[in-house]
CSV table of C-alpha atoms in Angstrom, one decimal:
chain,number,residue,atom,x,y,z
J,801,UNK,CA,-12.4,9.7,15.7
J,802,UNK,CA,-14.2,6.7,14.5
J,803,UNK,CA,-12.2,3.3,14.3
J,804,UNK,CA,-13.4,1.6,11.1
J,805,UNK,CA,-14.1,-1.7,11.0
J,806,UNK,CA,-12.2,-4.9,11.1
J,807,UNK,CA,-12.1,-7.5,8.3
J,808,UNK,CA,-11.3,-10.9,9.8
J,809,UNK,CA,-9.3,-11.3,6.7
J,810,UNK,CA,-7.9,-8.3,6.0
J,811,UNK,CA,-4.1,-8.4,5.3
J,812,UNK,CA,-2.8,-5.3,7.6
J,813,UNK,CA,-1.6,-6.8,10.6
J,814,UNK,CA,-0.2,-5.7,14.1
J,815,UNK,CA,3.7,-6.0,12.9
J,816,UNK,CA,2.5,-3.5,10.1
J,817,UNK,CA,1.4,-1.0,12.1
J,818,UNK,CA,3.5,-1.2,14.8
J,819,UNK,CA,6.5,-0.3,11.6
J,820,UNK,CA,4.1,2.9,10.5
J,821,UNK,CA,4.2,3.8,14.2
J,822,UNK,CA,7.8,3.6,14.4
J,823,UNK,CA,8.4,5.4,11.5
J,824,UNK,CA,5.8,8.5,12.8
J,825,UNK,CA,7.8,8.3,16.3
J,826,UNK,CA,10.8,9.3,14.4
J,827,UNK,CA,9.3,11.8,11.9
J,828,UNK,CA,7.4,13.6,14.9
J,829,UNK,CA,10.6,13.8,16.4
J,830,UNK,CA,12.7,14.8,13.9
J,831,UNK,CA,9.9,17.7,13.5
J,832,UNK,CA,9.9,18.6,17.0
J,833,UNK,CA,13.7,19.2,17.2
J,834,UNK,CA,13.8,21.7,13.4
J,835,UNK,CA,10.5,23.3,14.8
J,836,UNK,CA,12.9,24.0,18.1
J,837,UNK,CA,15.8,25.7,15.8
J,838,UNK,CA,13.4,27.4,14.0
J,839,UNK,CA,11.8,29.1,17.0
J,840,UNK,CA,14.7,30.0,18.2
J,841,UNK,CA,16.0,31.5,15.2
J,842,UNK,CA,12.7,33.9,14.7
J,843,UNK,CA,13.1,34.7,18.3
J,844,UNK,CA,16.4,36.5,17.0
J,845,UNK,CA,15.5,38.2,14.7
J,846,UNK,CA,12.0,39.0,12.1
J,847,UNK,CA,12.7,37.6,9.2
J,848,UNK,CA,9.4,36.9,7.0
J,849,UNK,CA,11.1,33.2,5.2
J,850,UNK,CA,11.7,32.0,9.1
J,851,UNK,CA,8.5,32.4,10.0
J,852,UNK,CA,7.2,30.9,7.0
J,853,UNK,CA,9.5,27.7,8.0
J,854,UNK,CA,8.5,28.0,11.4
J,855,UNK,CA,4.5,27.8,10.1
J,856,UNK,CA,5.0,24.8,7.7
J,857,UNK,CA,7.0,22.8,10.2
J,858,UNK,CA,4.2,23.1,12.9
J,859,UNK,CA,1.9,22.0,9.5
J,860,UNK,CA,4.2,19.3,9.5
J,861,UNK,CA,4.2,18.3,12.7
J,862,UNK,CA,0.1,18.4,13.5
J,863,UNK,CA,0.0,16.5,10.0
J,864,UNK,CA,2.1,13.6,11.7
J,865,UNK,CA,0.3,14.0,15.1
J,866,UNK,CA,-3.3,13.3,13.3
J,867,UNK,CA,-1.5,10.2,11.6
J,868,UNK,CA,-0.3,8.5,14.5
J,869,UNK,CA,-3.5,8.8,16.6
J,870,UNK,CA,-5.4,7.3,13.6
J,871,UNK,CA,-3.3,4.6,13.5
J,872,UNK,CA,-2.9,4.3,17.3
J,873,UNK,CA,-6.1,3.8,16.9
J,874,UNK,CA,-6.2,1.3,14.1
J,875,UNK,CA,-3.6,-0.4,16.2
J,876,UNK,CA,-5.8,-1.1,19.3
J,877,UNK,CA,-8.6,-2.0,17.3
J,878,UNK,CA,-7.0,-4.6,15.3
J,879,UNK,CA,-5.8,-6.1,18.5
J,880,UNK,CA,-8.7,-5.9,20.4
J,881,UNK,CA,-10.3,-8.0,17.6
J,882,UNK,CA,-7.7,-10.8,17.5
J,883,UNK,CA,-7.8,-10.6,20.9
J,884,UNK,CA,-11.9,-11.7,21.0
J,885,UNK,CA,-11.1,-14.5,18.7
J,886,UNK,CA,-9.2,-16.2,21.0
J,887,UNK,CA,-11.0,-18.3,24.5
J,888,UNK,CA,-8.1,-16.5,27.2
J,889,UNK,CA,-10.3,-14.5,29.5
J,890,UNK,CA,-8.2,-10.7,29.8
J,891,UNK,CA,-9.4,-8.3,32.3
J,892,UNK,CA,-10.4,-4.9,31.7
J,893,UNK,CA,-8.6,-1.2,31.3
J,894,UNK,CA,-9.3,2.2,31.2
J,895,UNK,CA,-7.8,3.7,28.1
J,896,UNK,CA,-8.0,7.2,28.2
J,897,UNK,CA,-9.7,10.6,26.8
J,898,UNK,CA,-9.8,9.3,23.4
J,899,UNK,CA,-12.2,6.6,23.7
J,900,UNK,CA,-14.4,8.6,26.9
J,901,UNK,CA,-13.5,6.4,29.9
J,902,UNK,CA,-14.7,3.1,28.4
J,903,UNK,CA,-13.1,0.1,28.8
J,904,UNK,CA,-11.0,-1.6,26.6
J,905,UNK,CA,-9.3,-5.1,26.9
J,906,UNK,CA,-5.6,-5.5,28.5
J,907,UNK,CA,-2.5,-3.1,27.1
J,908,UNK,CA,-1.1,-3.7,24.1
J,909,UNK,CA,2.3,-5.0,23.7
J,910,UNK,CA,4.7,-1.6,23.2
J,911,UNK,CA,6.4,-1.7,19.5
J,912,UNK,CA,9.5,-3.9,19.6
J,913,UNK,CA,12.4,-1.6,18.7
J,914,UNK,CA,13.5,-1.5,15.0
J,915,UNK,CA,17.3,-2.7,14.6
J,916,UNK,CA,19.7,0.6,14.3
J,917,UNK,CA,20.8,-0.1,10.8
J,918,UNK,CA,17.7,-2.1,9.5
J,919,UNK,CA,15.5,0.4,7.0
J,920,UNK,CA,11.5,0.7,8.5
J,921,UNK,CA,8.9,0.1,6.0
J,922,UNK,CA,5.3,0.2,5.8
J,923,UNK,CA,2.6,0.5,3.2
J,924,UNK,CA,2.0,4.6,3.9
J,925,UNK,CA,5.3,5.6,2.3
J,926,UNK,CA,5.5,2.5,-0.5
J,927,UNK,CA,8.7,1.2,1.4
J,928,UNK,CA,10.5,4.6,2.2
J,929,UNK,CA,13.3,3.9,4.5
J,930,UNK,CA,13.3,6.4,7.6
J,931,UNK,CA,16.4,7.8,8.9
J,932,UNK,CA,18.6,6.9,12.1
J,933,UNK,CA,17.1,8.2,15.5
J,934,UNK,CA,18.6,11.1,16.5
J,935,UNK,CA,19.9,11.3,19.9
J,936,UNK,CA,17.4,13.1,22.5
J,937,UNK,CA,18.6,16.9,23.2
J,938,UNK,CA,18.6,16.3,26.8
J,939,UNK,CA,20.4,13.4,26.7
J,940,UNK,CA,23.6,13.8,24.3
J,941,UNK,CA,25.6,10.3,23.7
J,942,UNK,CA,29.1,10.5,25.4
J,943,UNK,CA,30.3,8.5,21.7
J,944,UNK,CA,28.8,10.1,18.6
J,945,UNK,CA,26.7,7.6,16.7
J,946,UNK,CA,27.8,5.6,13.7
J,947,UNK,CA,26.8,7.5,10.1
J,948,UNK,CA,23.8,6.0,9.0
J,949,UNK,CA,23.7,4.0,5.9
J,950,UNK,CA,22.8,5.7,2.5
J,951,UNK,CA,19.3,4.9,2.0
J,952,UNK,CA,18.5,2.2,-0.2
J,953,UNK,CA,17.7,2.9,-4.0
J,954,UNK,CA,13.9,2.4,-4.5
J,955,UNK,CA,12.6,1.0,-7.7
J,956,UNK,CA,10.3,2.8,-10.3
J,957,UNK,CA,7.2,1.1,-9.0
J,958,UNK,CA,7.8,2.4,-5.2
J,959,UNK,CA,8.7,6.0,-6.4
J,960,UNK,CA,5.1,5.3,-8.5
J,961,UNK,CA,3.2,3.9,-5.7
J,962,UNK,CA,4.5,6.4,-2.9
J,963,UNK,CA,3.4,9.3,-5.8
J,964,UNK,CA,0.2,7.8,-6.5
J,965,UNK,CA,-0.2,7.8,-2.2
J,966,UNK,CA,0.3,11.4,-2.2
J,967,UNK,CA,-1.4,12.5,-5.2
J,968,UNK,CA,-5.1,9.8,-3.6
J,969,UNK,CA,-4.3,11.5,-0.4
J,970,UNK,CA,-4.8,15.2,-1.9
J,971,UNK,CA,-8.3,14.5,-4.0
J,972,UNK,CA,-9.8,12.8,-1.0
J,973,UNK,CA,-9.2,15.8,0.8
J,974,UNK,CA,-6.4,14.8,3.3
J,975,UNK,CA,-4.2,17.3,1.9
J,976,UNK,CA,-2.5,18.0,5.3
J,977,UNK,CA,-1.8,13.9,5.5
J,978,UNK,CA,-0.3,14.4,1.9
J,979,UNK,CA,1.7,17.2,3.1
J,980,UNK,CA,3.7,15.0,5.5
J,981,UNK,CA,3.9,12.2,3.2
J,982,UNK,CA,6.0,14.3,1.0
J,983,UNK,CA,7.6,15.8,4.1
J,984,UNK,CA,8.7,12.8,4.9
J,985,UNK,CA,9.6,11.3,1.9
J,986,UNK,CA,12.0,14.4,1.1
J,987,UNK,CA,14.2,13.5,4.0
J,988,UNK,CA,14.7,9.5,4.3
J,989,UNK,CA,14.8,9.0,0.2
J,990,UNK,CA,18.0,8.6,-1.7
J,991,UNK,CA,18.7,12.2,-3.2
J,992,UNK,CA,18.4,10.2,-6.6
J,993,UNK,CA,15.1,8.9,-5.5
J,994,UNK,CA,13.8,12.8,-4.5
J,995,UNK,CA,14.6,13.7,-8.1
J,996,UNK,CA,12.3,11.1,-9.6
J,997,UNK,CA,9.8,11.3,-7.0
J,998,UNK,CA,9.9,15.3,-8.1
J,999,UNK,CA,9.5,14.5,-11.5
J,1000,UNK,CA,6.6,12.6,-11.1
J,1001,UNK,CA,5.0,14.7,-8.9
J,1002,UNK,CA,5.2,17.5,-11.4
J,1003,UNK,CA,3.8,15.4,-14.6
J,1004,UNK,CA,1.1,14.1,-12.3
J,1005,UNK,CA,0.4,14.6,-8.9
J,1006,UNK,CA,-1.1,17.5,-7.1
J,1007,UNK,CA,-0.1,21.5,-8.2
J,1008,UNK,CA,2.6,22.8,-6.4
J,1009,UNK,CA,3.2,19.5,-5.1
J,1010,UNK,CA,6.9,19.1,-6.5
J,1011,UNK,CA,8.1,22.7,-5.5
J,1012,UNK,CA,6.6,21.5,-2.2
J,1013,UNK,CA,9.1,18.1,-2.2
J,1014,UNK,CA,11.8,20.4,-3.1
J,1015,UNK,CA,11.4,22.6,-0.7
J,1016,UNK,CA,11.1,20.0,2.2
J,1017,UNK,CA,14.3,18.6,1.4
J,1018,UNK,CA,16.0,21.5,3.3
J,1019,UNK,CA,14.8,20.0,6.4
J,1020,UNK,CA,17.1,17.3,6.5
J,1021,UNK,CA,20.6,16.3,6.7
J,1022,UNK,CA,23.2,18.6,4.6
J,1023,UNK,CA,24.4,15.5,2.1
J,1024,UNK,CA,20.8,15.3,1.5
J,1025,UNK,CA,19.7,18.5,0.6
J,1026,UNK,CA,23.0,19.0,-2.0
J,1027,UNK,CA,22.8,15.6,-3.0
J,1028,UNK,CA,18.9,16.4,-3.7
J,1029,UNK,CA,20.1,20.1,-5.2
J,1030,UNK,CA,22.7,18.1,-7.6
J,1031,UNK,CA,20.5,15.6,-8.8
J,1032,UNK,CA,17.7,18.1,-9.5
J,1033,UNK,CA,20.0,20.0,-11.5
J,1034,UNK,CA,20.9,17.1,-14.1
J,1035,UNK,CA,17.7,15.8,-14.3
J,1036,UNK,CA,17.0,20.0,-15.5
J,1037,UNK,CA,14.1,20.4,-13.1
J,1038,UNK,CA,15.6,23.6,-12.9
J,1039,UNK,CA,12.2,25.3,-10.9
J,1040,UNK,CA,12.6,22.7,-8.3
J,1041,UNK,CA,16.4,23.2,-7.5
J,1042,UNK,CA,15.3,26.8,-7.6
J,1043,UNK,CA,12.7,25.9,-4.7
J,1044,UNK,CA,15.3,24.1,-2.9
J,1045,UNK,CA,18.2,26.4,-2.9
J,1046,UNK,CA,16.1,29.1,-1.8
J,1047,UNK,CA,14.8,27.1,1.1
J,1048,UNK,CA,18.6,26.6,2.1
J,1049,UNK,CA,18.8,30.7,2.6
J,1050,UNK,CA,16.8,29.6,6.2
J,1051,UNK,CA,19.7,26.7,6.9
J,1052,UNK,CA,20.4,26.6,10.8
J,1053,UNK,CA,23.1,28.6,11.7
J,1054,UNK,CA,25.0,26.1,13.2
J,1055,UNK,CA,24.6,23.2,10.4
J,1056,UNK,CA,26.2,25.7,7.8
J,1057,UNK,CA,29.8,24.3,7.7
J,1058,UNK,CA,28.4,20.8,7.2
J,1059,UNK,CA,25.9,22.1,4.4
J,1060,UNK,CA,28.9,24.1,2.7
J,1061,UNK,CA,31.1,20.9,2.9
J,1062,UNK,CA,28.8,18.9,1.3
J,1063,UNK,CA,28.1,21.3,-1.5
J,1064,UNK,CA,31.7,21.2,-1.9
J,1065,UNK,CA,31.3,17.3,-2.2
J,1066,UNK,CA,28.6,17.3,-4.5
J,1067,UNK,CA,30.7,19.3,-6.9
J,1068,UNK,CA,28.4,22.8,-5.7
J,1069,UNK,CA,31.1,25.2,-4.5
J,1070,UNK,CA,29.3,27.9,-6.2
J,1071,UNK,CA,26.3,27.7,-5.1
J,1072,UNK,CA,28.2,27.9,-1.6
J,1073,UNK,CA,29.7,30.8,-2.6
J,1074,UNK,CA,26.2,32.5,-3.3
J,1075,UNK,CA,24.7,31.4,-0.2
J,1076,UNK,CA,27.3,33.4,1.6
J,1077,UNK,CA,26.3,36.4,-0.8
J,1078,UNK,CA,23.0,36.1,0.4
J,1079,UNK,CA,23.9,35.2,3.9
J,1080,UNK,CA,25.9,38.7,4.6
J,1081,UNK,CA,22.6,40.8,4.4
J,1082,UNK,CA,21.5,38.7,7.6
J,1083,UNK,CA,20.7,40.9,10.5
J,1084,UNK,CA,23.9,41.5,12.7
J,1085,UNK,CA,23.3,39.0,15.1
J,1086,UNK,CA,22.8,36.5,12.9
J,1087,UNK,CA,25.4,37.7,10.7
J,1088,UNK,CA,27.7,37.2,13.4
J,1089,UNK,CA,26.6,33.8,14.4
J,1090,UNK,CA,27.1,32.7,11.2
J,1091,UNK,CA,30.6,33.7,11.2
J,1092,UNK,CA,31.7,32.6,14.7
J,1093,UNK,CA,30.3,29.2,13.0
J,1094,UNK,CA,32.1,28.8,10.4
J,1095,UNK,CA,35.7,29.8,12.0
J,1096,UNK,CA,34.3,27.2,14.9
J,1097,UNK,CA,34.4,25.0,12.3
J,1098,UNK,CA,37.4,25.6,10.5
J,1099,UNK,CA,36.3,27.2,8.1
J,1100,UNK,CA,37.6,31.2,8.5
J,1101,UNK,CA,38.6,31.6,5.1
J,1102,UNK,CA,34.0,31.5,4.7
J,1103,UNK,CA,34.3,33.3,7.7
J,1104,UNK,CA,36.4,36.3,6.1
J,1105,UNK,CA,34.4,35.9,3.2
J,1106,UNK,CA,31.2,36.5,4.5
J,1107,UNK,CA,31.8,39.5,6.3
J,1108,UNK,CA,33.6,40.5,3.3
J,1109,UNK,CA,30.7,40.4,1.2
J,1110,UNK,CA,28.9,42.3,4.9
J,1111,UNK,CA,31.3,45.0,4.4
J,1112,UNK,CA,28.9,47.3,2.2
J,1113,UNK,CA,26.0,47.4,4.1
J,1114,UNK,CA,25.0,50.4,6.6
J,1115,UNK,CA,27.5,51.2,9.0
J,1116,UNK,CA,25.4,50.8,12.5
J,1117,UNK,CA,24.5,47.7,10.9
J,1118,UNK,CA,28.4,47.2,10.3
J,1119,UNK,CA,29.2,48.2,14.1
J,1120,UNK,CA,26.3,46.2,15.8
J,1121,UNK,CA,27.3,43.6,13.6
J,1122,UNK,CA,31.6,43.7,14.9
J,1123,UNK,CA,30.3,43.9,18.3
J,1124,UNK,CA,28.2,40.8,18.6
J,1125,UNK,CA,31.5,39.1,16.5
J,1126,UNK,CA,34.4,37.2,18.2
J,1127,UNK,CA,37.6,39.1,18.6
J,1128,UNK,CA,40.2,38.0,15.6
J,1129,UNK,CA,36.5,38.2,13.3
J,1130,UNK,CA,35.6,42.0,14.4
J,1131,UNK,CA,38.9,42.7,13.7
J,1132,UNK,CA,38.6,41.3,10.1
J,1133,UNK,CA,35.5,43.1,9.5
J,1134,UNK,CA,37.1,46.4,10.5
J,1135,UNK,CA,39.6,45.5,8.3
J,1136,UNK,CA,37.2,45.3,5.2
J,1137,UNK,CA,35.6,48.7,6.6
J,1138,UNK,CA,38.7,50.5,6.5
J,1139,UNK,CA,39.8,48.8,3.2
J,1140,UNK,CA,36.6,49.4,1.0
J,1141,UNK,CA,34.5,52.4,2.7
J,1142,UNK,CA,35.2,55.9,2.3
J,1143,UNK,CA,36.5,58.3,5.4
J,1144,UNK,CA,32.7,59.5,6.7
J,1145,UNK,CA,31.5,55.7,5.9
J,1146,UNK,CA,34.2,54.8,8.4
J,1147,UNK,CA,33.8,57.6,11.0
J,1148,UNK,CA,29.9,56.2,10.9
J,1149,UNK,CA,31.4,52.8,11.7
J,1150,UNK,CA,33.2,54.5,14.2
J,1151,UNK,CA,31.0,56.0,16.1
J,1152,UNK,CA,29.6,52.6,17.0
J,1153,UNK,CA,32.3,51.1,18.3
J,1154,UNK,CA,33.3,53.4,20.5
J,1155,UNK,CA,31.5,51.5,23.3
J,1156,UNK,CA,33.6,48.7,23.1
J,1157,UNK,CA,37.3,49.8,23.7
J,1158,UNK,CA,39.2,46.7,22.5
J,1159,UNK,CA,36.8,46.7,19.1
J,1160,UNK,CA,38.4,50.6,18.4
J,1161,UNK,CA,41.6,49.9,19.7
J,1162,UNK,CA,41.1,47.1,16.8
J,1163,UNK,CA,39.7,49.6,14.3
J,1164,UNK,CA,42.4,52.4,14.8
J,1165,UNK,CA,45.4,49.2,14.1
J,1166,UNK,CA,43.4,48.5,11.2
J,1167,UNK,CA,43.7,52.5,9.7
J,1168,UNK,CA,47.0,52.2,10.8
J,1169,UNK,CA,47.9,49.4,7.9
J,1170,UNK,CA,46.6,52.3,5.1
J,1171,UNK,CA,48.7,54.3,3.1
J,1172,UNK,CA,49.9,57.6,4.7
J,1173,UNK,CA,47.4,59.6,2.1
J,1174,UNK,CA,44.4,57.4,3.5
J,1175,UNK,CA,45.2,57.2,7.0
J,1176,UNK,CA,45.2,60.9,7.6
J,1177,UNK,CA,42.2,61.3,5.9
J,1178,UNK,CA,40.7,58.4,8.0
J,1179,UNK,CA,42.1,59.8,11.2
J,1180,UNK,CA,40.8,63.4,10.1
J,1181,UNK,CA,37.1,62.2,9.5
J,1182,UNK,CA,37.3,60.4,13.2
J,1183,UNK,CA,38.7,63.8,14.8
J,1184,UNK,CA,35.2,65.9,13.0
J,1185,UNK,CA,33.4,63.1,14.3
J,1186,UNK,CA,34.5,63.9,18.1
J,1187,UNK,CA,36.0,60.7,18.0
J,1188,UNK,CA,39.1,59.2,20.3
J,1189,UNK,CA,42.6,58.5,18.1
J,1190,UNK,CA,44.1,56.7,20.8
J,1191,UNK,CA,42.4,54.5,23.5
């Protein structure tokens, strides 16, 4: 990569740059740990919207990496050049691949560390304030951190500036730069903010550019992205909050109670309640990790609803699903078999359980709880199956 030129005068200095850097430190990161989930969620299973995710956080991510070596680069040169004005001899150091073994002048100074609650700000996202670090995977905190302040509200002529970035970035090509501008901008701005910045985007900046923003903002936090889906909604950008509650179909399995809580918060309980509609056609695995989730978290009366809305599909799907399931939820789902399916429906369902003896001993208490006119006919469609009444 070529290092363009210094001007003596120019008004980008070290401090600047060093802020950018933090701020790409922290975005890199935060796209590192959702490319993680991701992976491991397509491991699990092959659904088409996961791999897309899993393709436009790696965008993201290479998009970020291509930043901070250009300004990494920016960075040495414009300290190499105040370095040369001054009369202190500095010896001489290798810096690596990127420059072919030549020789550059003594390390730079390592970026002083921003203060936790202070926001970071730099010219490339017109004053966007990034998010709190995240605590390293390997390395959990014994004390979970303080909650991060609410991001500051940013005025007309940032939101303008930060959309005119994006929308420059795009016609001169650097489309994959603009990308993670907007990436970026989708989680660290107010959900108020996103909302404008959307609007603009869509009256001006580059096509599919807003959807895009919308979309995005189901990579971060769960307040954010129903905060983001709330305001989108009574600003009537009905397409974008569209985009975005779609993109919450993909929402890590383990963040669900927090993103139904805060949908709850922001006034959203029915869009929860459709999420868990669409969530109990997830393959069984997944269907029962979101379950074992949500009770985890408190929340069984989701859990009970899930699998009640679960309780139609196939019945192998049904009994992989109750196997994979915690004990007190199989149970439930067997429940909602018994309850809602017919007799050969629930010798199907049968059938599959059979290699787990507590999961039909818990299926066979659950036919017990029917009427007398039901449970022989239940009990008669297991004995033409060849199945076990007793265990």
């Amino acid at each position: 990569m070529t290092v363009r030129e210094i001007d003596p005068g120019a008004a980008e200095d070290v401090q600047a740059l060093r802020s950018e850097l933090d701020e790409l430190l922290r975005a890199r990161r935060y796209a590192a740990q959702r490319e993680q989930r991701l992976a491991e969620g397509v491991s699990s299973g092959n659904d088409p919207e996961l791999h897309r995710q899993l393709a436009q956080i790696r965008s993201l991510r290479d998009g970020l990496a291509s930043r901070h070596l250009e300004l990494s680069e920016r960075l040495l040169a414009l300290e190499d050049h105040r370095r040369e004005q001054t009369a202190v001899p500095v010896p001489r150091r290798p810096t690596g691949a990127r420059f072919g073994g030549a020789y550059e002048a003594a390390p730079a100074p390592q970026p002083a560390p921003a203060a936790a609650a202070a926001p970071m700000r730099g010219a490339r996202f017109a004053g966007v304030a990034a998010p709190a670090a995240e605590p390293e995977p390997e390395a959990p905190q014994p004390v979970a951190p303080p909650r991060p302040k609410a991001p500051e509200p940013r005025s007309a002529a940032e939101l303008a500036a930060l959309a005119a970035r994006i929308t420059a970035l795009h016609r001169r090509g650097s489309a994959q730069e603009s990308a993670a501008v907007t990436a970026q901008a989708a989680v660290v701005l107010a959900p108020a903010d996103v909302a404008r910045l959307i609007a603009l985007l869509r009256a001006e900046g580059p096509a599919g550019a807003a959807g895009y923003l919308a979309r995005a903002v189901a990579h971060g936090a769960a307040g954010q992205a129903a905060g983001t889906l709330a305001e989108l909604r009574r600003a009537g950008l009905s397409e974008e909050a569209a985009a975005l509650f779609h993109a919450l179909w993909g929402y890590p399995a383990t963040e669900l109670p927090s993103l139904l809580a805060a949908l709850e918060q922001a006034g959203l309980s029915a869009d929860g309640l459709t999420l868990l509609w669409e969530w109990g056609s997830a393959p069984p695995a997944e269907l029962a990790a979101l379950a074992d989730h949500l009770r985890a978290a408190g929340r069984t009366e989701d859990a009970y609803r899930l699998l009640h809305q679960a309780a139609g599909r196939r019945t192998d799907e049904l009994a992989d699903t109750a196997i994979h399931l915690a004990p007190r939820l199989a149970e439930a789902l067997s429940y909602e078999v018994v309850r809602l399916r017919s007799p050969a429906d629930l010798a199907d369902y049968a059938a599959g359980l059979v290699v787990s003896p507590d999961r039909y001993r818990a299926l066979l208490a659950a036919v017990g709880t029917l009427d007398e006119s039901r449970t022989r006919a239940a009990l008669a469609a297991l004995r033409g199956a060849g199945l076990p009444l007793r265990t």
